[in-house]
XYZ file of C-alpha atoms in Angstrom:
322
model
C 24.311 -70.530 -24.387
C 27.428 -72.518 -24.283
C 28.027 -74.661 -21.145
C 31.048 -72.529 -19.940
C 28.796 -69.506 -19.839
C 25.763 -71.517 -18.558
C 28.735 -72.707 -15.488
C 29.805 -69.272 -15.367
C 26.345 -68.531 -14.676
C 25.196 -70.610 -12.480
C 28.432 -69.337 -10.604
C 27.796 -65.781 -10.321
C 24.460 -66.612 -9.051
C 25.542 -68.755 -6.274
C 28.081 -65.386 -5.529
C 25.055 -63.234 -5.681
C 23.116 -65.174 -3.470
C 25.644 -65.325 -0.960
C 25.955 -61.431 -1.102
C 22.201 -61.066 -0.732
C 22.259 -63.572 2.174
C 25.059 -61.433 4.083
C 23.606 -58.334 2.939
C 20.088 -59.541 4.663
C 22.148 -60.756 7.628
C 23.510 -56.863 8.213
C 20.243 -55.022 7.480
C 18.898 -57.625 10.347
C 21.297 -56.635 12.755
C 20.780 -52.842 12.062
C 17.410 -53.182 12.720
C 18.126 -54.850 15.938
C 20.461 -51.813 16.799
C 17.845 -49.818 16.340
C 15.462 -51.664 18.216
C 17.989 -51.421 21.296
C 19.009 -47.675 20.487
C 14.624 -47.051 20.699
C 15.308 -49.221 24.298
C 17.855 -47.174 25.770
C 15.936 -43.986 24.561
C 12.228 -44.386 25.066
C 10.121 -41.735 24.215
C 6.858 -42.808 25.989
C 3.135 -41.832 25.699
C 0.340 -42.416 27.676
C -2.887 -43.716 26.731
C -4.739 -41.836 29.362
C -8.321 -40.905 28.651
C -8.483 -43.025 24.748
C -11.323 -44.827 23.586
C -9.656 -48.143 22.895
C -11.124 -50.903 20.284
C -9.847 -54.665 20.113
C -11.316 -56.807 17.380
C -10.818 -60.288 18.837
C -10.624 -59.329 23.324
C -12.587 -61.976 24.787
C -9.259 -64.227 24.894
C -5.465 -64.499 24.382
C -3.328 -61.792 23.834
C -6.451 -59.683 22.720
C -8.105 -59.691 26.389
C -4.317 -59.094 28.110
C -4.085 -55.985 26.026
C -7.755 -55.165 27.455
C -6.511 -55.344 30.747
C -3.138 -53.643 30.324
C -4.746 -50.623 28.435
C -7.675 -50.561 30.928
C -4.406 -49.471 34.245
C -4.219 -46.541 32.294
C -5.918 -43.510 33.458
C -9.836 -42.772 32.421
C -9.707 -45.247 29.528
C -12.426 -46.801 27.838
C -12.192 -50.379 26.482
C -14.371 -51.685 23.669
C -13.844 -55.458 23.195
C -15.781 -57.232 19.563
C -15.555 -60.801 19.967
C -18.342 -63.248 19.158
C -17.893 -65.320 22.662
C -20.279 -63.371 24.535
C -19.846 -65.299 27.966
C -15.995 -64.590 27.584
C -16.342 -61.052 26.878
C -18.842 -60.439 29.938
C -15.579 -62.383 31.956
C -12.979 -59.739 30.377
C -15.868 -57.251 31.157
C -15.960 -57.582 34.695
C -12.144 -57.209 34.968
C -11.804 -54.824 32.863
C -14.407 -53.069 35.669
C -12.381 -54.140 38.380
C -9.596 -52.444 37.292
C -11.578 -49.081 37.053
C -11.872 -48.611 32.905
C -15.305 -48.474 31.484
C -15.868 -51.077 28.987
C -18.103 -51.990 26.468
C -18.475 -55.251 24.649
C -20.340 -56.034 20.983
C -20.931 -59.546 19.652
C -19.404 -58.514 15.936
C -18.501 -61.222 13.447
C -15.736 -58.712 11.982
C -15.817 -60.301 8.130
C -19.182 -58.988 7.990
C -18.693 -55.652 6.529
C -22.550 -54.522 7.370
C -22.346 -55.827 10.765
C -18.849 -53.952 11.845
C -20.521 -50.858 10.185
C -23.732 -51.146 12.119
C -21.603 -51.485 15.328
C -19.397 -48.580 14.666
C -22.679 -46.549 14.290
C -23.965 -47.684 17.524
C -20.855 -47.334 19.448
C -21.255 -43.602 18.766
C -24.340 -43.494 20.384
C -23.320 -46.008 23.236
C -19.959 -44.875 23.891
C -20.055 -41.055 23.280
C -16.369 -40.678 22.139
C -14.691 -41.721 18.627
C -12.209 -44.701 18.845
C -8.848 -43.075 18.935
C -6.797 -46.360 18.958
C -8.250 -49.363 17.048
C -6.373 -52.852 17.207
C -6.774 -55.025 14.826
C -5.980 -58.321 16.557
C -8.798 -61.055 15.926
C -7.443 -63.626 13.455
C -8.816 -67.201 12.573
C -6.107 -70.305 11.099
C -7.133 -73.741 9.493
C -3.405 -75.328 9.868
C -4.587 -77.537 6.852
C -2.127 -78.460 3.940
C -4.033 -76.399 1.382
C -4.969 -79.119 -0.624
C -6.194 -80.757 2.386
C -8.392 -77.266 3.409
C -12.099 -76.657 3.720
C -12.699 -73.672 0.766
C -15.070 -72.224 2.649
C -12.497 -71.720 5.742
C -9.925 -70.342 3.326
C -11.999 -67.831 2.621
C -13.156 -66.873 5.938
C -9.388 -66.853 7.110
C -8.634 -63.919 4.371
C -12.113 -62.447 5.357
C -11.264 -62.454 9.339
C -7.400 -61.717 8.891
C -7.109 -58.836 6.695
C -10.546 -57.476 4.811
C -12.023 -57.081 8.313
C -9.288 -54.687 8.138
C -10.743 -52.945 5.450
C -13.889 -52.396 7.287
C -12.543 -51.444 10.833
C -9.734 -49.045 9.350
C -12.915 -47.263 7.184
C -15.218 -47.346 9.960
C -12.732 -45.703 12.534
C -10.199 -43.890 10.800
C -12.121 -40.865 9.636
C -12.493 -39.456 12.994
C -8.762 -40.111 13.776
C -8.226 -38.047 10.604
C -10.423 -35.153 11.410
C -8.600 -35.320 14.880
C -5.022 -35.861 13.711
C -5.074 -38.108 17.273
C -5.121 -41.799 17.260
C -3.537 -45.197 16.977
C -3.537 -48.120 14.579
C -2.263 -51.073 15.731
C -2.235 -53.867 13.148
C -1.481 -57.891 14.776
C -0.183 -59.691 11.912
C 2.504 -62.775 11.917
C 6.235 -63.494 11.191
C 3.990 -65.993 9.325
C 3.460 -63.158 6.716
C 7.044 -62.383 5.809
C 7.904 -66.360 4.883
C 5.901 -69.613 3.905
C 4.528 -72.442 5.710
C 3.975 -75.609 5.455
C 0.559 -76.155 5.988
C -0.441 -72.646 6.751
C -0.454 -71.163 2.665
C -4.036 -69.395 3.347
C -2.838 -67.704 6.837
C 0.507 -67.131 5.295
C -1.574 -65.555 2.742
C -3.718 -63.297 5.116
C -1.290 -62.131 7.447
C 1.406 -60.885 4.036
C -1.791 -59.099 3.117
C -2.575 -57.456 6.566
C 1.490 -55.960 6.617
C 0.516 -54.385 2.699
C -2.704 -53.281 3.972
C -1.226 -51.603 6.792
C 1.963 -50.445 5.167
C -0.594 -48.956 2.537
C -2.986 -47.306 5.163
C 0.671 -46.425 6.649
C 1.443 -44.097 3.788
C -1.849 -42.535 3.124
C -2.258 -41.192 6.486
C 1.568 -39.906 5.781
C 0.482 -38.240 2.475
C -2.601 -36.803 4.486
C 0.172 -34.889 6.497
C -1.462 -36.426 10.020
C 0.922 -36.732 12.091
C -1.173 -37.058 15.324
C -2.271 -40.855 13.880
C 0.428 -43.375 14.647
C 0.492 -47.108 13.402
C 2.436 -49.969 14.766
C 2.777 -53.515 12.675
C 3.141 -56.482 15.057
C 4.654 -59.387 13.682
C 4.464 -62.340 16.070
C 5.830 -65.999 15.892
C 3.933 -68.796 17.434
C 2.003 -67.725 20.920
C 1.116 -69.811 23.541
C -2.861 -68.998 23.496
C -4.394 -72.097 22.124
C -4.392 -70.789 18.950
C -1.543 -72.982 17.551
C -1.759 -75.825 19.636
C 0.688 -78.279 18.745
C 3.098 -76.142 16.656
C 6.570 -76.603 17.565
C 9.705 -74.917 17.009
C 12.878 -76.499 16.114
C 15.250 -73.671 16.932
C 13.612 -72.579 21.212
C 16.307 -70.457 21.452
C 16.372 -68.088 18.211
C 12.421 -69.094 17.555
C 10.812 -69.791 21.127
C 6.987 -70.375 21.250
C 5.867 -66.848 23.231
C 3.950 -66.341 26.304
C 0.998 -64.194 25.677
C 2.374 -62.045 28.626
C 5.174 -61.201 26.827
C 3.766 -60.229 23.680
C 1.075 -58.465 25.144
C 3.270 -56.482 27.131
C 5.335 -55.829 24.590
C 2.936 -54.362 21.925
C 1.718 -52.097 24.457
C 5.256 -50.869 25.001
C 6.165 -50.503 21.509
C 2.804 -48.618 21.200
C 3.659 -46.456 23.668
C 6.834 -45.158 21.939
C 5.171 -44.789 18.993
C 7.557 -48.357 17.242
C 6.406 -48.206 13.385
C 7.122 -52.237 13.638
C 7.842 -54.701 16.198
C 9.127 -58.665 15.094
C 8.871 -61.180 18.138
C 11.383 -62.980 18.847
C 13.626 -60.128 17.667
C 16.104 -62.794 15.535
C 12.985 -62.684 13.166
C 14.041 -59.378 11.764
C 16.164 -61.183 9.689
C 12.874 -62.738 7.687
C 12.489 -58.904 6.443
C 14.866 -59.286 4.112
C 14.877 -62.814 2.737
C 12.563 -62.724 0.196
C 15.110 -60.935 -1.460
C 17.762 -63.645 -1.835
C 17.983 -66.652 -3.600
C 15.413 -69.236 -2.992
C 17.774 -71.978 -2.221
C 19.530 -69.581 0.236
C 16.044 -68.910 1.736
C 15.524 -72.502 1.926
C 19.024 -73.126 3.517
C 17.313 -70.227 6.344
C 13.930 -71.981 7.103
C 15.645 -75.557 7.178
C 17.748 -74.120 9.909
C 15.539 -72.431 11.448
C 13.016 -75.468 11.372
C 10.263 -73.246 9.619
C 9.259 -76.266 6.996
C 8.316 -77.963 10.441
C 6.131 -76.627 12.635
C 2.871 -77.815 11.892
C 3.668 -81.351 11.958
C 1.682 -81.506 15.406
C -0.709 -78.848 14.614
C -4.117 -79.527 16.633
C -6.702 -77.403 15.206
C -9.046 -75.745 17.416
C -11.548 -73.910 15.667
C -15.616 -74.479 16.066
C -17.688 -74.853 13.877
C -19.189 -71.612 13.561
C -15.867 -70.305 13.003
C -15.409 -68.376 15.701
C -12.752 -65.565 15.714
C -9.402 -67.056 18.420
């Protein structure tokens, strides 16, 4: 190719690129609209009288949602964690609140163990799950040639194929029913990359397919009783990501587990196919379609590259689910 065509190029990509960017830029603000239409229109359920699972409730945002879904009317809470003294804490509030709870020591990666559980929950419990959330997750914060193989492994194992095993476990009777929930607690970390996070990056991009995919079976299935929602978090004040920082508080503000919480329930409750937290993150929806040197431009800005310059890593060493 001849350098004025190679120029000419190189131009009409840089003009592409900046269409793509703008283009992204819209599609983020329509979703935002529609966001705040779905505000000023609500169209609410209640979870009165469901048999609610969450994968990871002994702590964080995981034992707030216990307690939120436990003021609803003749609920039952099922919390898996593998901290058994926190879950017996969660236990007794969940109690005090007037839900019946139980709790199971389950190491969700293990597909036999999640399996045996689901079998005696049947027996235990005495009602199918009708709204599972997926929430427990795991993160090394390693640079990836830095990482432990083993815990690269687990993190995919804990983040999304424990998916695999809840959603088969569970999902069945939601089918038969055409009644029940899916709520799937992935990560703004799975729509970019990150620094230092390339194996929970890697997880949580395969939790949103997995869901998206479980999404449009249950579609084709013609159930429209089952609904899913796909939370997509930024960094939350739990522990979990101590250290991270953000460079941008305003557009990309480290959450309060309140908050989020709260907000999954309510998106749950009118039935939100997605929710992004902070909202300005709707914008990383679209990105991966543009240019990477515009994307680049995006996370620079946005101080993505940076965030786990602090990191503090937190985990134990029998890899317990956060």
């Amino acid at each position: 190719m001849s350098p004025w065509k190679e120029t000419v190029a190189d131009v009409w990509a840089h003009i592409y690129g900046f269409i793509q960017c703008v283009g992204a830029i819209l599609w983020s603000l329509v979703l935002l609209q529609v966001e705040y239409f779905d505000l000023l229109f609500p169209k609410r359920k209640s979870f009165r009288g469901e048999t609610i699972l969450i994968t990871g409730g002994a702590s964080g945002i995981g034992r707030l949602m216990a307690l939120k879904f436990a003021a609803y009317e003749n609920t039952t809470i099922i919390i898996w964690d593998l901290n058994e003294g926190a879950m017996k804490a969660v236990a007794r509030e969940v109690e005090g609140i007037g839900a019946r709870v139980f709790t199971y020591k389950v190491d969700v990666s293990k597909r036999e163990r999640v399996y045996e559980v689901a079998k005696q929950m049947r027996k235990d419990v005495g009602k199918s799950v009708s709204v599972l959330v997926n929430n427990a997750g795991i993160v090394a914060g390693k640079p990836f040639l830095e990482g432990d193989d083993a815990y690269s492994l687990k993190t995919m194992e804990v983040n999304v194929i424990a998916h695999f095993w809840t959603i088969k476990a569970f999902l069945p009777a939601m089918v038969e029913a055409n009644h029940g929930h899916i709520i799937t607690v992935a990560s703004t970390a799975g729509l970019v990359g990150v620094d230092g996070l390339a194996d929970y990056c890697t997880s949580k991009a395969a939790a949103i397919s997995f869901h998206e995919g479980i999404r449009t079976e249950v579609r084709r299935l013609k159930r429209p009783g089952i609904r899913m929602t796909l939370v997509n978090p930024y960094f939350i004040d739990t522990g979990m990501f101590t250290g991270a920082k953000t460079k941008a508080p305003i557009l990309l503000p480290i959450l309060q587990p309140e908050y989020v919480a709260t907000s999954i329930i309510d998106a749950a409750e009118k039935n939100r196919n997605l929710l992004n937290l902070p909202r300005y993150t709707y914008i990383l929806m679209v990105t991966n379609g543009v240019p990477a040197l515009v994307r680049d431009f995006i996370y620079d800005f946005m101080g993505i590259g940076e965030n786990m310059a602090d990191f503090k890593q937190t985990r134990t060493k029998s890899l317990k689910e956060q």
